[in-house]
Amino acid sequence: MKILVTGGCGFIGSHTCCELLEHNYEVVIIDNLSHSQEDVVDKIKTITNKNLKFYKGDLRDKELVDKIFRQENIDAVIHLASLKVVSESVKKPILYYQNNIESTLTLLEIMTKYKCKKLIFSSSATIYGNPEKLPIKENFSLHATNPYSSTKLYIEGILKDLYNSDNEWAIAVLRFFNPIGSHKSYLIGENPQDIPDNLMSYIVGVATGKLDLLNVFGDDYNTKDGTGVRDYIHVVDLAVGHLKAIELINQTSGIDFYNLGTGNEYSVLEIINAFEKVNNVKIKYIMTARRPGDIEAFYADCTHAKEKLNFEATKGLEEMVRDSYEYAKRNS
Ligand code: UD1
């Protein structure tokens, strides 16, 4: 089977490509390299000792997407390409709507043209907004709290409409929780912008001396120690989740939605403590005010992914914090 991975040079994309190649899928990447580097393609080849095809370009370039489908005989698409920084999306909503939604529409139009009707879409747990209870199930109400999550929510709606219009489509929507860690080769991992938004990227920045100190956003939440609680999942586990989803959409048409997390709940302080202990390094931090728009706690109910995708995360917190640091040390 030949899989087109959009955004295949990114953090989740590169790990997913490795997983696919290691399981004998053929891989074609399209990536505009806006937040990734081309050398990732060679790194994926080195890790897997397999070949793959790379197209540099934007999904909104209809001619290019058409050319890829004409030349490659694509069987299924894993659509990961997306802008994803929440704070940036609040400042530049049009950019986010244009980039994330227009690109998806172009992709779907060309997929329809070439009768390629198998799709995995990367959505985000952020679309649950402030959940009414925990853990979060897929049938909870959805509520976008910023333009980034709005784009994910709109696209989920577009995919539902698409399936309703044509029941031959097989669509798996994967709602990611908080991916961290890196591949064991430490050749690929997360490469955040200069001042990262995400907790693990910031911790790693402090640990490697690039950043002075971590601001812990709020210690007065109604959680075990007052700091925010999340469901962190190893990026290799997340990549395996994509593989399971491919296996499913290969067998049956339909549209379904899956939480990809671990179901474990860790506070900011627990993450810092685990990072310090496992990596034997001190993280300088101070308690500061809550980050506007932040959610107190969210973690997944993973039953549906387990039952339908036969997916269960296997990597624990120790491995996640070790791999995050190891990658950063070798690549900074
Ligand atoms: C963020 C995004 C979300 C995205 C998710 C996974 C927001 C509002 N949401 O969610 O869309 O899907 O990442 O990539 O940004 N924290 C600190 N100090 C920091 C950074 C974070 O204390 O410097 C805390 C946060 O307050 C939170 C936890 O760490 O309690 C996790 O934050 P973060 O890594 O930004 O992820 P999310 O807020 O879950």
Coordinates of C-alpha atoms and ligand atoms in Angstrom, one line a residue:
M1 CA 0.0 0.0 0.0
K2 CA 1.2 3.5 -0.8
I3 CA 0.5 6.2 1.8
L4 CA 0.7 9.9 1.2
V5 CA 1.8 11.6 4.5
T6 CA 1.1 15.3 4.4
G7 CA 3.4 17.1 6.9
G8 CA 5.6 14.0 6.9
C9 CA 8.8 16.0 7.8
G10 CA 7.2 17.3 11.1
F11 CA 7.4 15.9 14.6
I12 CA 4.5 13.4 14.4
G13 CA 4.8 12.9 10.6
S14 CA 8.4 11.8 10.6
H15 CA 7.8 9.2 13.4
T16 CA 4.7 8.0 11.5
C17 CA 6.7 7.6 8.3
C18 CA 9.2 5.5 10.1
E19 CA 6.5 3.3 11.6
L20 CA 4.9 2.9 8.1
L21 CA 8.2 2.0 6.3
E22 CA 9.1 -0.4 9.0
H23 CA 5.8 -2.2 8.4
N24 CA 6.5 -2.3 4.6
Y25 CA 4.1 0.4 3.5
E26 CA 5.4 2.7 0.7
V27 CA 5.6 6.3 1.7
V28 CA 5.2 9.6 -0.2
I29 CA 5.7 12.8 1.7
I30 CA 4.4 16.3 0.9
D31 CA 5.7 19.0 3.1
N32 CA 6.2 22.7 2.6
L33 CA 9.0 22.7 5.2
S34 CA 7.5 25.8 6.9
H35 CA 8.3 24.2 10.3
S36 CA 10.6 21.4 9.4
Q37 CA 13.8 20.6 7.5
E38 CA 14.4 18.6 4.4
D39 CA 17.2 16.5 6.0
V40 CA 14.4 14.7 8.0
V41 CA 13.8 12.8 4.8
D42 CA 17.3 11.3 4.8
K43 CA 17.1 10.7 8.5
I44 CA 13.9 8.6 8.0
K45 CA 15.7 6.7 5.3
T46 CA 18.7 6.1 7.6
I47 CA 16.5 4.9 10.5
T48 CA 14.4 2.5 8.4
N49 CA 16.9 1.6 5.7
K50 CA 14.1 2.1 3.2
N51 CA 13.4 4.5 0.4
L52 CA 10.6 7.1 0.2
K53 CA 9.4 9.8 -2.2
F54 CA 9.5 13.5 -1.1
Y55 CA 7.6 16.4 -2.7
K56 CA 8.4 19.8 -1.4
G57 CA 5.4 22.0 -1.7
D58 CA 2.2 23.3 -0.2
L59 CA -1.1 21.4 -0.2
R60 CA -2.9 24.5 -1.4
D61 CA -0.9 24.1 -4.7
K62 CA -3.6 22.1 -6.5
E63 CA -1.5 21.4 -9.5
L64 CA 1.2 19.8 -7.4
V65 CA -1.3 17.7 -5.4
D66 CA -2.9 16.6 -8.6
K67 CA 0.5 15.7 -10.0
I68 CA 1.4 13.6 -6.9
F69 CA -1.9 11.6 -7.3
R70 CA -1.4 11.2 -11.0
Q71 CA 2.2 9.9 -10.6
E72 CA 2.0 7.9 -7.4
N73 CA -1.1 5.8 -7.3
I74 CA -1.8 6.7 -3.7
D75 CA -4.0 4.3 -1.7
A76 CA -4.5 6.3 1.5
V77 CA -3.6 9.6 3.0
I78 CA -2.5 10.5 6.5
H79 CA -3.2 14.2 6.7
L80 CA -0.9 15.9 9.4
A81 CA 0.1 19.1 7.7
S82 CA -1.2 22.0 9.7
L83 CA -0.2 25.1 11.6
K84 CA -0.5 24.4 15.3
V85 CA 0.6 27.2 17.6
V86 CA -2.4 28.3 19.6
S87 CA -1.1 31.7 20.5
E88 CA -0.1 32.5 16.9
S89 CA -3.6 31.4 15.7
V90 CA -5.2 34.0 18.0
K91 CA -3.0 36.7 16.4
K92 CA -3.3 35.5 12.8
P93 CA -6.7 33.7 12.5
I94 CA -6.9 34.2 8.7
L95 CA -3.5 32.6 8.2
Y96 CA -4.7 29.6 10.2
Y97 CA -8.1 29.3 8.4
Q98 CA -6.4 29.7 5.0
N99 CA -3.6 27.3 5.7
N100 CA -5.4 24.5 7.6
I101 CA -8.8 24.5 5.9
E102 CA -7.9 25.5 2.3
S103 CA -5.2 22.8 2.2
T104 CA -7.6 20.2 3.5
L105 CA -10.2 21.1 0.9
T106 CA -7.7 20.9 -1.9
L107 CA -6.5 17.6 -0.7
L108 CA -10.1 16.2 -0.4
E109 CA -10.9 17.5 -3.9
I110 CA -8.0 15.8 -5.5
M111 CA -8.5 12.6 -3.5
T112 CA -12.1 12.5 -4.7
K113 CA -10.9 13.1 -8.3
Y114 CA -8.6 10.1 -8.1
K115 CA -11.1 8.0 -6.1
C116 CA -8.7 7.7 -3.2
K117 CA -11.2 7.5 -0.3
K118 CA -9.1 6.4 2.7
L119 CA -8.1 9.1 5.0
I120 CA -6.6 9.6 8.5
F121 CA -6.9 13.1 9.8
S122 CA -5.0 14.5 12.8
S123 CA -7.3 16.4 15.0
S124 CA -6.5 17.6 18.5
A125 CA -7.8 17.1 22.1
T126 CA -8.0 20.8 22.2
I127 CA -11.4 20.6 20.5
Y128 CA -13.0 19.3 23.7
G129 CA -12.5 22.8 25.2
N130 CA -13.1 22.7 29.0
P131 CA -14.4 19.2 29.4
E132 CA -17.5 18.7 31.5
K133 CA -16.0 15.7 33.2
L134 CA -12.9 13.5 33.1
P135 CA -11.6 11.3 31.5
I136 CA -12.7 12.6 28.1
K137 CA -14.7 10.3 25.8
E138 CA -15.1 10.9 22.1
N139 CA -18.8 11.6 22.4
F140 CA -18.2 14.6 24.8
S141 CA -19.4 18.0 23.5
L142 CA -16.9 19.9 21.3
H143 CA -16.0 23.5 21.8
A144 CA -13.2 25.4 20.1
T145 CA -11.5 28.0 22.3
N146 CA -9.2 29.5 19.7
P147 CA -8.7 29.7 15.9
Y148 CA -6.4 26.7 15.8
S149 CA -8.9 24.4 17.4
S150 CA -11.7 26.0 15.3
T151 CA -9.8 24.8 12.2
K152 CA -9.7 21.2 13.6
L153 CA -13.4 21.3 14.5
Y154 CA -14.4 22.7 11.1
I155 CA -12.4 20.0 9.3
E156 CA -14.0 17.3 11.4
G157 CA -17.4 18.7 10.3
I158 CA -16.2 18.8 6.6
L159 CA -15.2 15.1 6.9
K160 CA -18.6 14.1 8.4
D161 CA -20.3 15.9 5.5
L162 CA -18.0 14.2 3.0
Y163 CA -18.8 10.8 4.4
N164 CA -22.5 11.5 4.4
S165 CA -22.3 12.4 0.7
D166 CA -20.4 9.2 -0.2
N167 CA -20.4 6.2 2.1
E168 CA -17.4 4.7 0.3
W169 CA -15.1 6.9 2.3
A170 CA -13.1 5.3 5.2
I171 CA -12.0 8.1 7.6
A172 CA -10.4 7.8 10.9
V173 CA -10.1 11.1 12.9
L174 CA -7.4 10.9 15.5
R175 CA -7.6 13.3 18.4
F176 CA -4.1 13.7 19.8
F177 CA -3.4 14.5 23.4
N178 CA 0.1 15.8 24.3
P179 CA 2.8 14.1 22.3
I180 CA 6.4 14.2 23.6
G181 CA 9.5 12.0 23.4
S182 CA 11.5 11.1 20.3
H183 CA 12.6 8.1 18.2
K184 CA 15.2 5.9 19.9
S185 CA 17.7 6.7 17.1
Y186 CA 17.5 10.3 18.3
L187 CA 17.8 11.4 14.7
I188 CA 14.2 12.8 14.6
G189 CA 12.3 14.7 17.3
E190 CA 10.5 17.9 18.0
N191 CA 12.1 21.1 16.8
P192 CA 10.2 24.0 18.3
Q193 CA 10.5 27.6 17.4
D194 CA 12.8 29.9 19.5
I195 CA 10.4 30.5 22.4
P196 CA 8.4 27.3 22.6
D197 CA 4.7 27.2 23.7
N198 CA 4.6 23.6 24.8
L199 CA 5.7 22.5 28.3
M200 CA 8.2 19.7 27.2
S201 CA 9.9 21.9 24.6
Y202 CA 10.3 24.6 27.2
I203 CA 11.7 22.2 29.8
V204 CA 14.1 20.8 27.3
G205 CA 15.2 24.4 26.4
V206 CA 16.0 25.1 30.1
A207 CA 17.8 21.8 30.5
T208 CA 20.0 22.5 27.5
G209 CA 20.7 26.0 28.6
K210 CA 18.9 27.7 25.7
L211 CA 16.3 29.2 28.1
D212 CA 16.8 30.6 31.5
L213 CA 13.9 29.4 33.5
L214 CA 10.5 27.8 33.1
N215 CA 7.3 29.7 34.1
V216 CA 4.8 27.3 35.6
F217 CA 1.5 28.8 34.6
G218 CA -0.6 28.6 37.7
D219 CA -0.4 26.7 40.9
D220 CA -4.0 27.3 42.1
Y221 CA -5.9 24.9 39.9
N222 CA -8.1 22.4 41.5
T223 CA -5.7 19.5 40.7
K224 CA -3.4 17.2 42.8
D225 CA -0.7 19.9 43.3
G226 CA -2.4 23.0 41.9
T227 CA -0.7 22.9 38.5
G228 CA -2.3 22.0 35.1
V229 CA -2.9 18.3 34.4
R230 CA -2.4 16.7 30.9
D231 CA -2.2 13.3 29.2
Y232 CA 1.3 13.0 27.7
I233 CA 1.8 10.3 25.0
H234 CA 5.1 9.1 23.5
V235 CA 5.3 10.2 19.9
V236 CA 6.3 6.7 18.8
D237 CA 3.1 5.4 20.4
L238 CA 1.2 8.0 18.5
A239 CA 2.8 6.9 15.3
V240 CA 1.8 3.3 16.1
G241 CA -1.8 4.6 16.5
H242 CA -1.7 5.8 12.9
L243 CA -0.6 2.4 11.7
K244 CA -3.5 0.8 13.6
A245 CA -5.9 3.3 12.0
I246 CA -4.5 2.5 8.5
E247 CA -5.2 -1.2 9.2
L248 CA -8.8 -0.3 10.1
I249 CA -9.7 2.0 7.2
N250 CA -8.3 -0.6 4.9
Q251 CA -10.9 -3.1 6.0
T252 CA -14.0 -1.0 6.3
S253 CA -15.6 2.3 5.2
G254 CA -17.1 4.7 7.7
I255 CA -16.1 7.7 9.8
D256 CA -15.0 7.4 13.4
F257 CA -13.2 9.5 16.0
Y258 CA -10.5 8.3 18.4
N259 CA -8.7 9.7 21.4
L260 CA -5.0 8.9 21.2
G261 CA -3.6 9.4 24.6
T262 CA -2.5 7.1 27.5
G263 CA -5.3 7.9 30.0
N264 CA -2.6 8.9 32.5
E265 CA -2.8 12.3 34.2
Y266 CA 0.4 14.2 35.0
S267 CA 0.7 17.6 36.5
V268 CA 3.3 20.2 35.4
L269 CA 5.2 19.6 38.7
E270 CA 5.1 15.8 38.1
I271 CA 6.6 16.3 34.7
I272 CA 9.4 18.5 36.0
N273 CA 10.2 16.1 38.8
A274 CA 10.3 13.1 36.5
F275 CA 12.5 15.0 34.0
E276 CA 14.9 16.0 36.8
K277 CA 15.1 12.5 38.3
V278 CA 15.4 10.5 35.1
N279 CA 17.8 12.8 33.4
N280 CA 19.7 13.9 36.5
V281 CA 19.4 17.6 35.7
K282 CA 17.9 20.6 37.5
I283 CA 15.1 22.6 35.9
K284 CA 15.0 26.1 37.2
Y285 CA 11.4 27.3 37.5
I286 CA 9.1 29.8 39.1
M287 CA 5.4 29.8 39.7
T288 CA 3.6 32.5 37.6
A289 CA 0.0 33.4 36.8
R290 CA -2.3 31.1 34.8
R291 CA -1.8 31.2 31.0
P292 CA -4.9 32.9 29.5
G293 CA -7.2 30.3 27.9
D294 CA -5.5 27.3 29.6
I295 CA -7.6 24.4 30.7
E296 CA -7.2 23.0 34.2
A297 CA -7.0 19.3 33.4
F298 CA -7.6 17.0 30.5
Y299 CA -6.8 13.4 29.9
A300 CA -8.3 10.7 27.6
D301 CA -10.6 7.8 28.1
C302 CA -8.8 5.4 25.7
T303 CA -11.4 2.6 25.6
H304 CA -12.6 3.4 22.1
A305 CA -9.1 3.3 20.5
K306 CA -8.4 0.1 22.4
E307 CA -11.6 -1.6 21.3
K308 CA -11.8 -0.4 17.7
L309 CA -8.2 0.2 16.7
N310 CA -6.6 -2.3 19.0
F311 CA -4.4 0.6 20.1
E312 CA -2.8 1.0 23.5
A313 CA 0.1 3.3 24.4
T314 CA 3.0 1.3 25.9
K315 CA 5.6 3.8 26.8
G316 CA 5.6 5.4 30.2
L317 CA 6.6 8.8 31.5
E318 CA 10.2 7.8 32.3
E319 CA 10.8 6.9 28.6
M320 CA 9.1 10.0 27.4
V321 CA 11.2 12.4 29.5
R322 CA 14.4 10.6 28.7
D323 CA 13.8 10.5 25.0
S324 CA 12.8 14.2 24.9
Y325 CA 16.0 15.2 26.6
E326 CA 18.3 12.8 24.7
Y327 CA 17.1 14.1 21.4
A328 CA 17.5 17.7 22.4
K329 CA 21.1 17.1 23.8
R330 CA 22.2 15.5 20.5
N331 CA 20.5 18.1 18.3
S332 CA 21.0 21.4 19.9
Ligands
UD1_1 C1 -1.3 22.9 23.9 C2 -2.2 23.5 22.9 C3 -3.0 22.5 22.2 C4 -2.2 21.4 21.6 C5 -1.4 20.8 22.7 C6 -0.5 19.6 22.3 C7 -2.8 25.6 24.1 C8 -3.8 26.4 24.8 N1 -3.1 24.4 23.6 O1 -2.1 22.4 24.9 O2 -3.8 23.1 21.2 O3 -3.0 20.4 21.0 O4 -0.6 21.8 23.3 O5 0.6 20.1 21.6 O6 -1.6 26.1 24.0 N2 2.9 25.0 30.9 C9 3.6 25.7 31.8 N3 4.7 26.4 31.3 C10 5.0 26.5 30.0 C11 4.2 25.8 29.1 C12 3.2 25.0 29.6 O7 3.4 25.7 33.0 O8 6.0 27.2 29.6 C13 1.8 24.2 31.4 C14 0.4 24.6 30.8 O9 -0.2 25.6 31.6 C15 -0.3 23.2 30.9 C16 0.8 22.2 30.6 O10 2.0 22.9 31.0 O11 -0.9 23.0 32.2 C17 0.8 21.7 29.2 O12 0.9 22.8 28.4 P1 1.2 22.7 26.8 O13 2.4 21.8 26.6 O14 1.2 24.1 26.2 O15 0.0 21.9 26.2 P2 -1.6 22.2 26.3 O16 -1.9 23.4 27.1 O17 -2.2 20.9 26.7

